[in-house]
Short mmCIF file of C-alpha atoms in Angstrom, two decimals:
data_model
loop_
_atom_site.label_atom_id
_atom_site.label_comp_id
_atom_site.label_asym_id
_atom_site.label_seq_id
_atom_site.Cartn_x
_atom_site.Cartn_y
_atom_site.Cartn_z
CA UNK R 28 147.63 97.69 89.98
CA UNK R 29 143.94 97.82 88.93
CA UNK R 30 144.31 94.95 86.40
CA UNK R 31 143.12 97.42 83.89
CA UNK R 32 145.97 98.38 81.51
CA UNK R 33 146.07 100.62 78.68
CA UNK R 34 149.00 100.97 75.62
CA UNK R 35 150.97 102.64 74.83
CA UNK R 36 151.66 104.73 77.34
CA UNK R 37 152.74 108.34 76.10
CA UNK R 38 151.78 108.84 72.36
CA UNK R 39 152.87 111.31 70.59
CA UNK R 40 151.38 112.14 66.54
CA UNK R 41 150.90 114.98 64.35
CA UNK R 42 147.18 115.95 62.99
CA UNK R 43 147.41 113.93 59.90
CA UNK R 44 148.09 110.51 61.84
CA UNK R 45 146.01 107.87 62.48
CA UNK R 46 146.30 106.24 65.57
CA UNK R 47 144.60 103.74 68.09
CA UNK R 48 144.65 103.32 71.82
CA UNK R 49 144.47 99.92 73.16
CA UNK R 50 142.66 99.26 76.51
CA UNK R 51 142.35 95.44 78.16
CA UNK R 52 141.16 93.89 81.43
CA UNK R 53 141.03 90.50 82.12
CA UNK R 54 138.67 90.81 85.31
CA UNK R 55 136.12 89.67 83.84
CA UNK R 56 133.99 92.60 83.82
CA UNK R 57 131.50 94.33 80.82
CA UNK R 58 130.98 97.61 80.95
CA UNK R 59 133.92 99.61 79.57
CA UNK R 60 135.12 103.48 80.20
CA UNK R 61 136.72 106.39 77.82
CA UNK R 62 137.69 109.72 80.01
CA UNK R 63 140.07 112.54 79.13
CA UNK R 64 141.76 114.18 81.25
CA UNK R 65 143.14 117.83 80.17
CA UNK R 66 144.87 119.91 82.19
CA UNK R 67 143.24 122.38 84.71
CA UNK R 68 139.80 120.65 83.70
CA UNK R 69 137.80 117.98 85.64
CA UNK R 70 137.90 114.61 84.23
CA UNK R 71 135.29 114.46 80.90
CA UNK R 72 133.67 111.13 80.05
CA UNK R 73 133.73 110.24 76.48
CA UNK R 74 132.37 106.90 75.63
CA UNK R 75 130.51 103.73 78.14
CA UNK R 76 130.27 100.49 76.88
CA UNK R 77 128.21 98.09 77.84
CA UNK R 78 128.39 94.17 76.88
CA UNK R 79 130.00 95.40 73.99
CA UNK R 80 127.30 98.05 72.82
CA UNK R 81 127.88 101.47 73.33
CA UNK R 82 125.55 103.06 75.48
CA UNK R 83 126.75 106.79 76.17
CA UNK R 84 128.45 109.15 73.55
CA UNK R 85 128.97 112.27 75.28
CA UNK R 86 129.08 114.50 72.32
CA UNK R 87 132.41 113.72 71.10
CA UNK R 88 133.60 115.00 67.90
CA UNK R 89 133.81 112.22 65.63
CA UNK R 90 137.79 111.96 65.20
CA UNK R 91 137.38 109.99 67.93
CA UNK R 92 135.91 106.19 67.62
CA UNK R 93 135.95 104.09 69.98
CA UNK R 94 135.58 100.06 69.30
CA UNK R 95 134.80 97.52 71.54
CA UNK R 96 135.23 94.33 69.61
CA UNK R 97 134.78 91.94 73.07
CA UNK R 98 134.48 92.45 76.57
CA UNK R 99 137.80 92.48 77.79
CA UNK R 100 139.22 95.17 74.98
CA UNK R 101 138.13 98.67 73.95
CA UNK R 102 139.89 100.54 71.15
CA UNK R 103 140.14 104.35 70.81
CA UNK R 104 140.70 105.36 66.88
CA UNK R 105 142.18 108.82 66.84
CA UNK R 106 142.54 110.39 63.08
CA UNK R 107 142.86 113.97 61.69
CA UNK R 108 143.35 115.11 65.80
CA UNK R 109 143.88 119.03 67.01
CA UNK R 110 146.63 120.33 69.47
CA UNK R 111 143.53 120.88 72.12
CA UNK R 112 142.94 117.12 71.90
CA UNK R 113 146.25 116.87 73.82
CA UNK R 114 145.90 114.98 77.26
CA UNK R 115 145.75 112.06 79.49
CA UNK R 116 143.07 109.39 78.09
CA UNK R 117 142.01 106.96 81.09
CA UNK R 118 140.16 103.80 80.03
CA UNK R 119 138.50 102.20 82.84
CA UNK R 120 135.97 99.08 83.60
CA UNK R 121 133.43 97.81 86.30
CA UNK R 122 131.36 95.06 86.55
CA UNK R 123 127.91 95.11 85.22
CA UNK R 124 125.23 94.30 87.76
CA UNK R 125 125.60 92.76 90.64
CA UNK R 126 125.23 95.84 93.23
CA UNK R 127 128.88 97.06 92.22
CA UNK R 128 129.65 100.67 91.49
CA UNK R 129 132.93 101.21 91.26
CA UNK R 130 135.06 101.99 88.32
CA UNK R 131 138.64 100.71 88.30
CA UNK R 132 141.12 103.39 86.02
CA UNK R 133 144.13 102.22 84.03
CA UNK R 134 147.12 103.85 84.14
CA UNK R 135 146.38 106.10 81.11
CA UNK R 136 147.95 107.04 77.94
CA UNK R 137 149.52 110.58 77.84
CA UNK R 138 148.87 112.26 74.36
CA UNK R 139 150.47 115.20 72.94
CA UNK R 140 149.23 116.05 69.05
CA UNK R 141 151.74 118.33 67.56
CA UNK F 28 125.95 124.46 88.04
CA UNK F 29 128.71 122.24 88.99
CA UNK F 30 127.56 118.41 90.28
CA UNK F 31 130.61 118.26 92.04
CA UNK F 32 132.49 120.67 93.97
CA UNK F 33 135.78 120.64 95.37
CA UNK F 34 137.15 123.95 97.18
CA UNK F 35 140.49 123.26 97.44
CA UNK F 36 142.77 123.48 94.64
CA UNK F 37 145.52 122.58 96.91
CA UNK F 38 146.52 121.61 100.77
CA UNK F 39 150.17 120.81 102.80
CA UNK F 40 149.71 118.15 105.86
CA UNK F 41 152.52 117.32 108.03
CA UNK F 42 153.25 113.94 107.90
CA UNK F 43 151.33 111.41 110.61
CA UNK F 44 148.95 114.22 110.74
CA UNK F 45 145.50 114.02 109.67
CA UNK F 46 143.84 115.86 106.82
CA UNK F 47 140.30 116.50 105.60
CA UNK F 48 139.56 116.76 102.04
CA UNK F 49 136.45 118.91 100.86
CA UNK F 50 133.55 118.07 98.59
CA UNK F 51 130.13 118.58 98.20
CA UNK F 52 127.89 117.53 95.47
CA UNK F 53 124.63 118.31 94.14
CA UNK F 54 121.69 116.08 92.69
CA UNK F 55 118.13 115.55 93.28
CA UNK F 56 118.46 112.08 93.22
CA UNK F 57 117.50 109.88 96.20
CA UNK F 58 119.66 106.67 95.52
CA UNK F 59 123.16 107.94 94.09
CA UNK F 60 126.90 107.05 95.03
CA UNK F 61 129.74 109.18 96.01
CA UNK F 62 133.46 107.95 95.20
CA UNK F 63 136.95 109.14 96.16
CA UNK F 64 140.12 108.18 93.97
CA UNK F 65 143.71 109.40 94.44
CA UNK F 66 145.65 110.10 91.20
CA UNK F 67 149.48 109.74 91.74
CA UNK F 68 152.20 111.65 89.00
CA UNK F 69 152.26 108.33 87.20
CA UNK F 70 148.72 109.25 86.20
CA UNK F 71 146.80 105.91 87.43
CA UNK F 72 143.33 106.88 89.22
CA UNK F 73 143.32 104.33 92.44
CA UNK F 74 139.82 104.14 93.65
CA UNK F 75 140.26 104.57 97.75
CA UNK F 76 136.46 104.70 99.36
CA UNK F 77 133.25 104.85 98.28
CA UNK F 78 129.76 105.51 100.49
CA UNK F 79 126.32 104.97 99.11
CA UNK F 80 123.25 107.45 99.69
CA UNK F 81 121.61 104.41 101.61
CA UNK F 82 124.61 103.75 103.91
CA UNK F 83 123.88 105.11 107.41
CA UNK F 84 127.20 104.85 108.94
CA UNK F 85 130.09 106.27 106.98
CA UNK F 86 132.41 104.33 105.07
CA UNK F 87 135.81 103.32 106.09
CA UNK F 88 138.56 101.73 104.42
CA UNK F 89 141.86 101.67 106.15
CA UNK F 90 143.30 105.63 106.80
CA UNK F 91 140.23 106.65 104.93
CA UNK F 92 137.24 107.69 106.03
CA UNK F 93 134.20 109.45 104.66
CA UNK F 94 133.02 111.75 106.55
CA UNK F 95 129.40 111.79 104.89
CA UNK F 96 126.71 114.29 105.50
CA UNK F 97 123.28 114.24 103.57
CA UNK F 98 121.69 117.06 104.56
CA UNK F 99 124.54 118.99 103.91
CA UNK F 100 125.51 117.68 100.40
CA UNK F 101 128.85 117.17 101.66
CA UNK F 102 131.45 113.94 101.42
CA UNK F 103 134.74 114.75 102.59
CA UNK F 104 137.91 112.10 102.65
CA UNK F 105 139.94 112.01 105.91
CA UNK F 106 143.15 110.90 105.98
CA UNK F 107 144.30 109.78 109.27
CA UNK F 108 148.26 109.46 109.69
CA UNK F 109 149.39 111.14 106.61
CA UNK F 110 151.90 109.61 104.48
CA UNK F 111 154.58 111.02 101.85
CA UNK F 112 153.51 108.40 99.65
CA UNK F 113 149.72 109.99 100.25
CA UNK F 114 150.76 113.14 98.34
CA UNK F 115 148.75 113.07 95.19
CA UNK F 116 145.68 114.65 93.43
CA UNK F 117 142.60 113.79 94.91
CA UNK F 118 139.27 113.72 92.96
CA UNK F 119 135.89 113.34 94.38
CA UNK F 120 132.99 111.48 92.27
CA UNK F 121 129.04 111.18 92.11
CA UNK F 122 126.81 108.31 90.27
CA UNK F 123 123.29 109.68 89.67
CA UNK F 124 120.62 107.46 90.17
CA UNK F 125 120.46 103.80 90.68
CA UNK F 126 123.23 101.63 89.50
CA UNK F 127 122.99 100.67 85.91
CA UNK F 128 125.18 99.87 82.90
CA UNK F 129 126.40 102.79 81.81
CA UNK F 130 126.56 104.23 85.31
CA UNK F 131 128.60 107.31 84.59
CA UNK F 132 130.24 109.38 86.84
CA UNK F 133 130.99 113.06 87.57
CA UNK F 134 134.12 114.33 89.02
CA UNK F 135 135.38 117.35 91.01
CA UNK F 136 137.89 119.57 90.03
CA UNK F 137 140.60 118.25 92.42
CA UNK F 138 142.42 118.80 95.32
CA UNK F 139 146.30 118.38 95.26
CA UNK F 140 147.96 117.20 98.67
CA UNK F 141 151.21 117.34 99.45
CA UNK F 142 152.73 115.58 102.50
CA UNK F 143 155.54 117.52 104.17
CA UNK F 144 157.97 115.63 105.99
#
């Protein structure tokens, strides 16, 4: 276990729904991951946080918002979503300076928009 | 063209054997990083090794091993002493540039391994 953890799990909603995902890490570090995962396709960043300001948008289309109301949570807002939107959402988090590189995943929440 | 490229959509290794997992990457970048994580069914990516473009000997962590090659653009994971609890998808990673706060990462497409008893 990463100490990275993500809710809920599997998540399933219709296109008119409103959902949130929920990622939290308590390891004390700031800078703060969305991927998604889709089948057959490499892993696609979404959003980076940094100290609580976002610092990357990789053109997502804007039913998705991310928050990031602290360091140790980061929100995904999902509304008005399409079948294709359907996969595995990984939040992940490293720390911010200090020579370290590496990005620790949670466990993901599996999404399926009907 | 692709940053990251892994060949091998998927590869059997008898258990205790060893196995070599493929990827090469492409940048232009003199100080980047190259990461390996293993993604179980459950879905969890579990980092497992990571080598720097500075590091002159390759990086070892336990039964893995990066087998790193600059001139050649190449990073491959070795697995010594196969597992069945090793069988999983495999994804190899790059971080342009130097480390920095948004330092995003590129993956590969994959490689699935599956441990045979």
């Amino acid at each position: 276990e990463t100490g990275v953890t993500q809710t809920p799990r599997h998540l399933v909603m219709g296109m008119t729904n409103k959902k949130s995902l929920k990622c939290e890490q308590h390891l004390g570090h700031n800078a703060m991951y969305w991927y998604k995962q889709s089948a057959k396709k490499p892993l696609e960043l979404m959003f980076v946080y940094s100290l609580e300001e976002r610092v990357e948008n990789n053109s997502v289309p804007s039913r998705f918002s991310p928050e990031c109301p602290n360091s140790s949570h980061l929100f995904l807002h999902l509304h008005t979503l399409q079948p294709e939107d359907s996969a595995l959402y990984l939040c992940a988090s490293r720390p911010r300076g200090g020579g370290s590189d590496t990005q620790y995943f949670g466990p993901g929440t599996r999404l399926t928009v009907l | 063209a692709q940053k990251i490229t892994q060949t091998q959509p998927g590869m059997f290794v008898q258990e205790k054997e060893a196995v070599t997992l493929d990827c090469t990457y492409d940048t232009s970048d003199q100080s980047y990083g190259l990461f390996w994580y293993k993604q179980p069914s459950s879905g969890e990516m579990i980092f497992l090794i990571y080598q720097g473009s500075y590091d002159e000997q390759n990086a070892t962590e336990g039964r893995y091993s990066l087998n790193f090659q600059k001139a050649r653009k190449s990073a491959n994971l070795v697995i010594s002493a196969s597992q069945l609890g090793d069988s999983a998808m495999y994804f190899c990673a790059m971080r342009e540039g130097l480390t920095n706060a948004g330092n995003m990462l590129t993956f590969g497409g994959g490689t699935r391994l599956m441990v045979k008893p």
